[in-house]
XYZ file of C-alpha atoms in Angstrom:
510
model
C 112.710 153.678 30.095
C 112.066 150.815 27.745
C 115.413 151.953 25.705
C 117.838 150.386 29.012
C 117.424 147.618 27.615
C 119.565 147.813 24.680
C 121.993 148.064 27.493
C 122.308 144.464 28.157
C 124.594 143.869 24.803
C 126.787 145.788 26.580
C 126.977 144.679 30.269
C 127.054 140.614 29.525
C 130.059 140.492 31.410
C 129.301 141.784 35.036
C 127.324 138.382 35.496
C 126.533 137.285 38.914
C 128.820 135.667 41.469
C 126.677 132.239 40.848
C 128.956 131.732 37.931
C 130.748 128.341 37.290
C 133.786 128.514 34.957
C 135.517 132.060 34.980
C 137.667 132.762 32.049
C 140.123 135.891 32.184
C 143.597 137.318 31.568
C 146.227 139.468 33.914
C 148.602 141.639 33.014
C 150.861 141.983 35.451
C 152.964 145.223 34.128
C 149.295 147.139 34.706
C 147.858 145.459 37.560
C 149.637 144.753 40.764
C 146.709 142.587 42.220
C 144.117 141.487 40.253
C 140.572 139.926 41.794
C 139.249 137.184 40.088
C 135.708 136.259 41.772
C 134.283 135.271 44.868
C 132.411 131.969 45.101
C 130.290 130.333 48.458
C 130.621 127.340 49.158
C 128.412 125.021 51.024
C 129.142 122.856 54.109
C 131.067 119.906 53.957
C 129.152 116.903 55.704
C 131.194 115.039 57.677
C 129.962 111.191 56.167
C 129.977 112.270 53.046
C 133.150 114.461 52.930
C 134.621 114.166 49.444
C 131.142 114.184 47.892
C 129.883 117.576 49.573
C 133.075 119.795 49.621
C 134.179 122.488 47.476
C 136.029 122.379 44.519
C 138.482 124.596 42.422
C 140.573 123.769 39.532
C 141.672 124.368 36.075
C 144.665 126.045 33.834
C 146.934 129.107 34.625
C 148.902 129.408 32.117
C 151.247 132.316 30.447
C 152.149 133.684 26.641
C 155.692 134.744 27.705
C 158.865 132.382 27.956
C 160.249 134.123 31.529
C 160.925 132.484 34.382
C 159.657 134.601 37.074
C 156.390 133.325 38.691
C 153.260 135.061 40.626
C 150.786 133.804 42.886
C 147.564 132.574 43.313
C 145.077 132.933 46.233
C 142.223 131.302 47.272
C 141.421 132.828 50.463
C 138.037 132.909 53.059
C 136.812 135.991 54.226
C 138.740 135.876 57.404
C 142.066 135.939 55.657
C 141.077 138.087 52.635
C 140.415 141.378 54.288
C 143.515 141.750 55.445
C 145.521 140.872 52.479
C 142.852 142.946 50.166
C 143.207 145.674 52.383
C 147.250 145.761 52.374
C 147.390 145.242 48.377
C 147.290 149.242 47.800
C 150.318 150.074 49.522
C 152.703 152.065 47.346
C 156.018 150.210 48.225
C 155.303 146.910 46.587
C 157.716 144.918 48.546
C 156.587 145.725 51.494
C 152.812 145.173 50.301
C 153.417 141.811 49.827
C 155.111 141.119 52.915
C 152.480 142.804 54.930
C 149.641 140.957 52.514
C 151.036 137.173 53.290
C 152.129 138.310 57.416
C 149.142 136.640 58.599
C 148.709 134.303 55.611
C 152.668 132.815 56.763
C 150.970 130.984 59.736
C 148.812 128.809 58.581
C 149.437 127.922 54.757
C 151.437 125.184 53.484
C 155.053 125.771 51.554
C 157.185 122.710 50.922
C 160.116 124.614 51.818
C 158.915 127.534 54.106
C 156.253 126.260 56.123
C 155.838 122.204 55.639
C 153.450 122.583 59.139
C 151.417 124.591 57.684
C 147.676 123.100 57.836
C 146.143 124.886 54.761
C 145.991 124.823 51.493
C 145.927 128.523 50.066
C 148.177 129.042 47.577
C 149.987 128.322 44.355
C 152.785 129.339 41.591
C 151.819 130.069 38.595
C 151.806 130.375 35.773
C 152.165 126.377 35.709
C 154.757 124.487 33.433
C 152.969 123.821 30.247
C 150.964 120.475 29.792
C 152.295 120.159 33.376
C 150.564 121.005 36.891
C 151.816 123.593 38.782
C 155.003 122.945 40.748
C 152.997 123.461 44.535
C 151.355 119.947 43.404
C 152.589 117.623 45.570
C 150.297 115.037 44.909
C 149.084 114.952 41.160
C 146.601 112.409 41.474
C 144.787 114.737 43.365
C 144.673 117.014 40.368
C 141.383 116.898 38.174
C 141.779 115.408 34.754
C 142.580 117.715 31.941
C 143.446 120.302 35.135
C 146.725 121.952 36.407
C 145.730 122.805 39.642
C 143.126 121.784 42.429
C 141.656 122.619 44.994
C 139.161 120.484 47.818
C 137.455 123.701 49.753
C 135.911 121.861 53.414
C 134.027 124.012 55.903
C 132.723 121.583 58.694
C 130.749 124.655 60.220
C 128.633 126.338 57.668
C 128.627 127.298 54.574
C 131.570 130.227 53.743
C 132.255 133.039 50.981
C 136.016 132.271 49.042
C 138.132 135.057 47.400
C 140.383 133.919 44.139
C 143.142 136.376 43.272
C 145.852 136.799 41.462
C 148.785 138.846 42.814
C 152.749 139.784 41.170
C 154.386 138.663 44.597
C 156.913 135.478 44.922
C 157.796 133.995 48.032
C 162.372 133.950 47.980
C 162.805 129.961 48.399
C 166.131 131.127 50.361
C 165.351 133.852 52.191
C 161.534 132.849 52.678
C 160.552 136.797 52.439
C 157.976 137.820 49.958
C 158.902 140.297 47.061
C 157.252 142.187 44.597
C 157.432 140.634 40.971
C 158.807 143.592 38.409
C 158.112 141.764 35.484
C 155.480 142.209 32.187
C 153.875 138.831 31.524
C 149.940 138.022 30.379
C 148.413 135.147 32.850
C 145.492 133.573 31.038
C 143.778 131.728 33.184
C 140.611 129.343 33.163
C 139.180 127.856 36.195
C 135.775 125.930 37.529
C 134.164 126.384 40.807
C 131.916 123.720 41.967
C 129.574 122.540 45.244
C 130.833 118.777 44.711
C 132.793 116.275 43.735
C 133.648 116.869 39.874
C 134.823 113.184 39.473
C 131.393 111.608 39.894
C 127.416 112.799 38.454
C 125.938 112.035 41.475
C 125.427 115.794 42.695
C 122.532 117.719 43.281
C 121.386 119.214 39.496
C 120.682 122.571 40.892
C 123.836 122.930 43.534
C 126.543 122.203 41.924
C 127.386 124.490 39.604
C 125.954 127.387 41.990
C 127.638 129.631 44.584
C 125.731 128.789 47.849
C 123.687 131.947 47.994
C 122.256 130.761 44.373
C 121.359 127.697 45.133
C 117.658 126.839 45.035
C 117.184 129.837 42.844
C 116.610 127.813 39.522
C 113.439 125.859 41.779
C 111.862 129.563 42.878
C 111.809 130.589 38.865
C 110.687 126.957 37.814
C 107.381 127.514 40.694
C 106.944 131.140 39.694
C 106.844 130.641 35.908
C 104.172 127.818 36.491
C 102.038 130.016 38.751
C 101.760 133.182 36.290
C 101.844 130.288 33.534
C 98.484 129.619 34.930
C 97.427 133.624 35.888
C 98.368 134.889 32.593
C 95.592 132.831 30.161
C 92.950 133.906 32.484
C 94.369 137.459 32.322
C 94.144 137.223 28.368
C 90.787 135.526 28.823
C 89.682 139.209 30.529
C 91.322 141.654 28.385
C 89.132 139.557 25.711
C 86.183 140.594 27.154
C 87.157 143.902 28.200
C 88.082 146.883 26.210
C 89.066 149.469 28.302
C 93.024 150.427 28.936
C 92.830 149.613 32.672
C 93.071 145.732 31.995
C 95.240 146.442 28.750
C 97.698 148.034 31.088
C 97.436 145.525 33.519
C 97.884 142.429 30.943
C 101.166 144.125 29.452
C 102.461 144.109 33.520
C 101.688 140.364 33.611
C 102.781 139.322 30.217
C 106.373 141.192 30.550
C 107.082 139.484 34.524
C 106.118 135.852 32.904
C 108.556 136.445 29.951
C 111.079 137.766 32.295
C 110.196 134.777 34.827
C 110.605 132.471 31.408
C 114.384 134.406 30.344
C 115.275 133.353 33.924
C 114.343 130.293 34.226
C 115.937 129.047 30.851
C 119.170 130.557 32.332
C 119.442 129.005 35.418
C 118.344 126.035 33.242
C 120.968 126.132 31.118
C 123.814 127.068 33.733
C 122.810 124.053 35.985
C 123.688 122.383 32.782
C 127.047 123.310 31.705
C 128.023 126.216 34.059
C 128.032 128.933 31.810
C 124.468 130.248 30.831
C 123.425 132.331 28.090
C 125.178 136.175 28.178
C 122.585 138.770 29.068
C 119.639 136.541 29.578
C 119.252 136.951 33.061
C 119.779 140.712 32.826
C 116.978 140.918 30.478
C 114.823 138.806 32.771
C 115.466 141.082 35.142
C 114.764 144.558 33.103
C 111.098 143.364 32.030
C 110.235 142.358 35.614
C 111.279 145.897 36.668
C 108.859 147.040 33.858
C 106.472 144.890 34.846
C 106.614 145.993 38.326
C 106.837 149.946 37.207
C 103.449 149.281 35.046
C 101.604 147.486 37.344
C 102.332 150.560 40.287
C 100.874 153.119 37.266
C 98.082 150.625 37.441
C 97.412 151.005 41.129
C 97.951 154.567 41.039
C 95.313 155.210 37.778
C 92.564 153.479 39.922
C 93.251 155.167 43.021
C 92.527 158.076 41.458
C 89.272 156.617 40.324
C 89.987 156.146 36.478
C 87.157 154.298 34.733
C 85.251 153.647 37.704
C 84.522 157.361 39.099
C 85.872 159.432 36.506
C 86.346 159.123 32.977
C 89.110 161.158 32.992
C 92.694 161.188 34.357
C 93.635 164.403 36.607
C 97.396 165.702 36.734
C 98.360 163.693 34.282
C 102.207 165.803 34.158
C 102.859 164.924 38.071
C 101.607 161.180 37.890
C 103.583 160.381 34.766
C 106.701 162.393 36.342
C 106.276 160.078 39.528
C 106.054 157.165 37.609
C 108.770 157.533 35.668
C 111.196 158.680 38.044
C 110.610 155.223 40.022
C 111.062 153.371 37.191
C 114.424 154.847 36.249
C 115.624 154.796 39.985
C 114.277 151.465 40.297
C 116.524 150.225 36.800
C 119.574 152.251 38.271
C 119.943 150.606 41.248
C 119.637 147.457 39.221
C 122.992 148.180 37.013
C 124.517 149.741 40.361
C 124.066 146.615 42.238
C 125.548 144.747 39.303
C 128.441 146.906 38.476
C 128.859 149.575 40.919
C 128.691 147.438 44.017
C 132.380 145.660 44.707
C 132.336 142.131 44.619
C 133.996 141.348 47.682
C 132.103 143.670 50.143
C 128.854 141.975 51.023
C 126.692 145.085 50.917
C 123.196 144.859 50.706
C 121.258 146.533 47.645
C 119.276 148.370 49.842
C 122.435 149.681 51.571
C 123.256 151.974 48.342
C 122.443 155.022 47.549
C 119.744 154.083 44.892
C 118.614 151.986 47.220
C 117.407 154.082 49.944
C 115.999 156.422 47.405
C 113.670 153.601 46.122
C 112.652 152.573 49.403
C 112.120 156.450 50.033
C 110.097 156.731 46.725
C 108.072 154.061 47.217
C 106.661 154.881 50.960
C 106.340 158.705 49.369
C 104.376 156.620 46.587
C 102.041 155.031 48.766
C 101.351 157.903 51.154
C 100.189 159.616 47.716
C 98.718 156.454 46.853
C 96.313 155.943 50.126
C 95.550 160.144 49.315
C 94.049 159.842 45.886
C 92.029 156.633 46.872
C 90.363 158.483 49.855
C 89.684 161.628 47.876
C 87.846 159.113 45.397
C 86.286 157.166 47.840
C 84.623 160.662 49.351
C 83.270 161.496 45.617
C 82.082 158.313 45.301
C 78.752 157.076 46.133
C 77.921 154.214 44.844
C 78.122 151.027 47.562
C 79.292 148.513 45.080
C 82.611 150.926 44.112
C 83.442 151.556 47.650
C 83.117 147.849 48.328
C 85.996 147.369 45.669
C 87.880 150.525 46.578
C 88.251 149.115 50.069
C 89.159 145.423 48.794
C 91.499 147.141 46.073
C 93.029 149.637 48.995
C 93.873 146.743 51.312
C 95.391 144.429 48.381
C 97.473 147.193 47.451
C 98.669 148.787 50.384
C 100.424 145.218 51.631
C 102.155 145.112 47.669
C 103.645 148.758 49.160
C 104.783 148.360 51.886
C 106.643 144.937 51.502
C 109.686 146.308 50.141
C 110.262 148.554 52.367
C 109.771 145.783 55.139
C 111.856 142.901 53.762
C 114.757 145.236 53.077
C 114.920 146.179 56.630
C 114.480 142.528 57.535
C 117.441 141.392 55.127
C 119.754 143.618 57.091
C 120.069 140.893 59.369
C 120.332 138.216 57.094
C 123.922 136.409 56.231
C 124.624 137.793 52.401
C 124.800 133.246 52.530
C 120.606 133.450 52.147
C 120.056 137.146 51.235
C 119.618 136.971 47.200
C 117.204 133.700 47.923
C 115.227 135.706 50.823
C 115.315 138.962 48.466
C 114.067 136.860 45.411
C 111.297 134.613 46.742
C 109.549 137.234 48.851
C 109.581 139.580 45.756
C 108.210 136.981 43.239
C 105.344 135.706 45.676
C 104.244 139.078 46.769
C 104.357 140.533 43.108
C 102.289 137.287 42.667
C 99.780 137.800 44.920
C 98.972 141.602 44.493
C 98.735 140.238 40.487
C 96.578 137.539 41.350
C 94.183 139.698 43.647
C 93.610 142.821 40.789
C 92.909 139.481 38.369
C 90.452 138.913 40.655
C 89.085 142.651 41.264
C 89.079 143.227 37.904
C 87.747 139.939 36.342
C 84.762 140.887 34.064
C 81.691 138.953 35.675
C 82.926 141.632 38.617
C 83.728 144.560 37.053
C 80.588 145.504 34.967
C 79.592 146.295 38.683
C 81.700 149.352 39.110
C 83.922 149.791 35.840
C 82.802 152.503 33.592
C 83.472 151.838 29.832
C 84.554 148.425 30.421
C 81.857 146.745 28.187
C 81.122 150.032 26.301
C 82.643 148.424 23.305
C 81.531 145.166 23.619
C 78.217 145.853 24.034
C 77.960 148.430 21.208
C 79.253 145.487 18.698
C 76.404 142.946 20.053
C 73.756 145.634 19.948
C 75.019 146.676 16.187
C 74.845 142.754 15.366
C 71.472 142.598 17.035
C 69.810 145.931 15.086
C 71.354 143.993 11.504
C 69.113 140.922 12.389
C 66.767 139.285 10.170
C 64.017 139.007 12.655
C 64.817 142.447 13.815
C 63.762 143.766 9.913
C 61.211 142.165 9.771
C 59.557 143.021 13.517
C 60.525 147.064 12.435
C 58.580 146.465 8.395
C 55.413 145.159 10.317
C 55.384 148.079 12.542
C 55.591 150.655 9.867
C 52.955 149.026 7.841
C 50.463 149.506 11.582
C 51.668 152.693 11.815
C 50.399 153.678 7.906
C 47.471 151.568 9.008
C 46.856 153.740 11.957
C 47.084 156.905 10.136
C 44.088 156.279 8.127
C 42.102 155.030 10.739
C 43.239 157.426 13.988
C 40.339 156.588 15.972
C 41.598 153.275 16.180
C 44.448 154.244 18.310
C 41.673 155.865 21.296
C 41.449 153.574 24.337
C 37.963 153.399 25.673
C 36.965 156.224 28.480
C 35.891 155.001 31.664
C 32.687 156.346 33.651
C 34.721 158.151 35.911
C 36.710 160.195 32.864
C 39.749 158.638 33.257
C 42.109 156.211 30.435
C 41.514 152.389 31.103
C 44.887 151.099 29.814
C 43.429 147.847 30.740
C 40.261 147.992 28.348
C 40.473 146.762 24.309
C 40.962 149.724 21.863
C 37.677 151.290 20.320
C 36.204 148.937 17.596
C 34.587 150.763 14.836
């Protein structure tokens, strides 16, 4: 399981939809339409208008000399779904008339449609050092930019599709056509919540899509909470030798390096837009170990490992379990990334993988509340139950979570999903940590854990037979005992009247 990880090399390029700059090229002799990314946006505020509102620019540019030119699309979802959904149509000409039909009414063309009220669209590639020709108003144009532009939603906060596509609008006949033509578009553009022309913008908004935003602060307030859990945790495994809390240490010391790969990536894209390649994906791979290690964890005690039995039973079908969540639980990870189109708004949990690990997980914890009541009715001791029924109530609420907020974030806008999705898992994967700290902190544990001071105690008692004073204590009882041999009367205790020993009486004297 641990070996997915060499996967990330490979996959730095599906990176999320939080992303700032995108940087790509079309070729228009083998795609027709090609989609570029979809950004969110948040909502424009009325008194502060040019400070709040969206922002797209950048350079489109081509390698070719030719003179035809394509267009580009920046589109909400309202008006996407309809020209996405048209783009497959085998007679090009008529795809791109049917694609732009409902566009026609409301987007502005100088020459076909000066009422129109929006701003959708653009030729490209632009003239060299130039911006594009749909530029009516360079000084609206970001420095260094070809093209802009100002995204407002007065409502709420909106998803935006950016596309390229090899249709021309005739300037004569005002009917769209299907470009036959082989060029390469290169094109690199910024996406931004604010106004790029000042610094005044929020550090952790602006270069994140809407549904990212705020997700920098929940990895800056997790890493600082297991930043504090995971020295104590290292404090216990000091003092404790068995593979219970060694299991249970490795869980908590591969989420807070995970936690840590996150947070320096949203870190470093807050600062310059682009992030490190593959850091977040390996953030995300050890917290999936993590979480995969810590349910073996839960499972191993429920069946009474090191506090009932010394020994683990079916070993084949808890392993098998195990490891079967743990690879579902990593697929649905790279199927969410890379599987999972862009521009539907589908929820993880909506996917195949996903119901299977929502499956696996309630079949987990049905097995789970099994083994602990088997142990529970082998065990007698008062103290163990006490911490089986703690442990058992800790752990069933870690279970059944999942299960609970992915039903929940059916109903949620995709807007707030990822943030809902995030923070819930974090804090609950927290608090179940926090709680088996707790259980299993050593001041509590030499209650109920078998072999958890074994070791330790065997080195002190080793140290403590090696002792001076113990030498010399052992020498003077040898040299009693020869002393005793000679004189073995010395060693009768006085007989009372009544025939019986009086341990209480001084030894014989003779």
């Amino acid at each position: 399981m641990i070996g997915i990880v060499t996967l990330t090399i490979f996959l730095h390029s599906f990176l999320s939809v939080e992303l700032l700059r995108i940087q790509g090229t079309w070729d228009t002799g083998q795609q027709f339409f090609h989609f570029i990314t979809k950004f969110g946006f948040q909502k424009t505020l009325l008194q502060n208008q040019l400070e709040t509102q969206g922002y797209v620019f950048g350079n489109i540019s081509s390698d070719g000399h030719g003179s035809k030119t394509y267009t580009f699309a920046l589109l909400d979802r309202g008006y996407f779904l309809g020209y996405y959904g048209n783009s497959s149509l085998i007679d090009r000409n008529k795809a791109c008339q049917t694609m732009f039909y409902k566009i026609d009414s409301i987007a502005y063309d100088s020459t076909c449609n000066d009422e129109g009220k929006e701003d959708f669209l653009r030729k490209v590639p632009c003239p060299v050092s130039e911006v594009c020709v749909d530029e009516d108003q360079p000084n609206n144009v970001i420095p260094g930019s070809q093209l802009t532009f100002a995204v407002q939603d007065l409502i709420q906060p909106r998803f935006w599709y950016l596309s390229l596509v090899a249709c021309t609008r005739n300037s004569t006949t005002c009917q769209w056509e299907a470009v036959k033509d082989n060029a390469t578009i290169n094109y690199d553009l910024w996406l931004v919540n604010g106004n790029p022309r000042t610094s005044s913008h929020p550090t952790f908004d602006y270069h994140f899509s809407v549904e990212m935003q705020g997700i920098a602060e929940i990895y800056l307030v997790c890493f600082a909470c297991y930043g504090f859990l995971a020295p104590l945790q290292l404090y216990a495994i000091w003092r404790q030798k068995h593979a219970i809390p060694k299991l249970f240490t490795a869980s908590i010391l591969f989420v807070t390096t995970g936690l840590f790969f996150n947070m320096v990536q949203a870190i470093e894209f807050a600062g310059d837009g682009t992030g490190i390649d593959g850091l977040q994906i390996l953030g995300d791979i050890l917290d999936i170990l993590s979480q995969a290690l810590f349910m073996l964890v839960l499972l191993l005690l429920a069946k009474g490992w090191a506090i009932t039995k010394t020994e683990v039973t079916n070993k084949f079908v808890l392993f098998s379990v195990w490891t079967i969540y743990g690879i579902v639980h990593i697929l649905l990870y790279f199927w969410d990334r890379i599987e999972v189109a862009v521009i539907e708004n589908i929820n993880p949990y909506q996917t195949l993988p996903g119901w299977l690990i929502l499956v696996l997980r309630v079949a987990i914890m049905i097995w789970f509340l099994l083994c602990l009541r088997q142990t529970m009715i082998q065990e007698k001791n008062r103290r163990k139950l006490d911490f089986f029924l703690h442990f058992g109530a800790s752990s069933l609420v870690w279970f059944i979570y999942l299960p609970i907020v992915a039903l929940i974030s059916f109903q949620v806008s995709p807007l707030f999903r990822q943030k809902l999705l995030i923070g819930i898992t974090y804090s609950a994967n927290f608090l179940a940590n926090a709680a088996l700290v707790q259980l299993l902190w050593p001041t509590r544990s030499e209650q109920y854990f078998l072999l958890s001071h074994e070791k330790f105690y065997d080195e002190e008692l080793e140290e403590f037979n090696e002792a001076p004073h113990v030498l010399n204590s052992a020498t003077s009882q040898d040299s009693i005992a020869t002393q005793y041999d000679r004189n073995p009367i010395n060693l009768i205790p006085a007989i009372s009247h009544n025939g019986t020993s009086n341990s209480t009486q001084e030894l014989i004297k003779i």
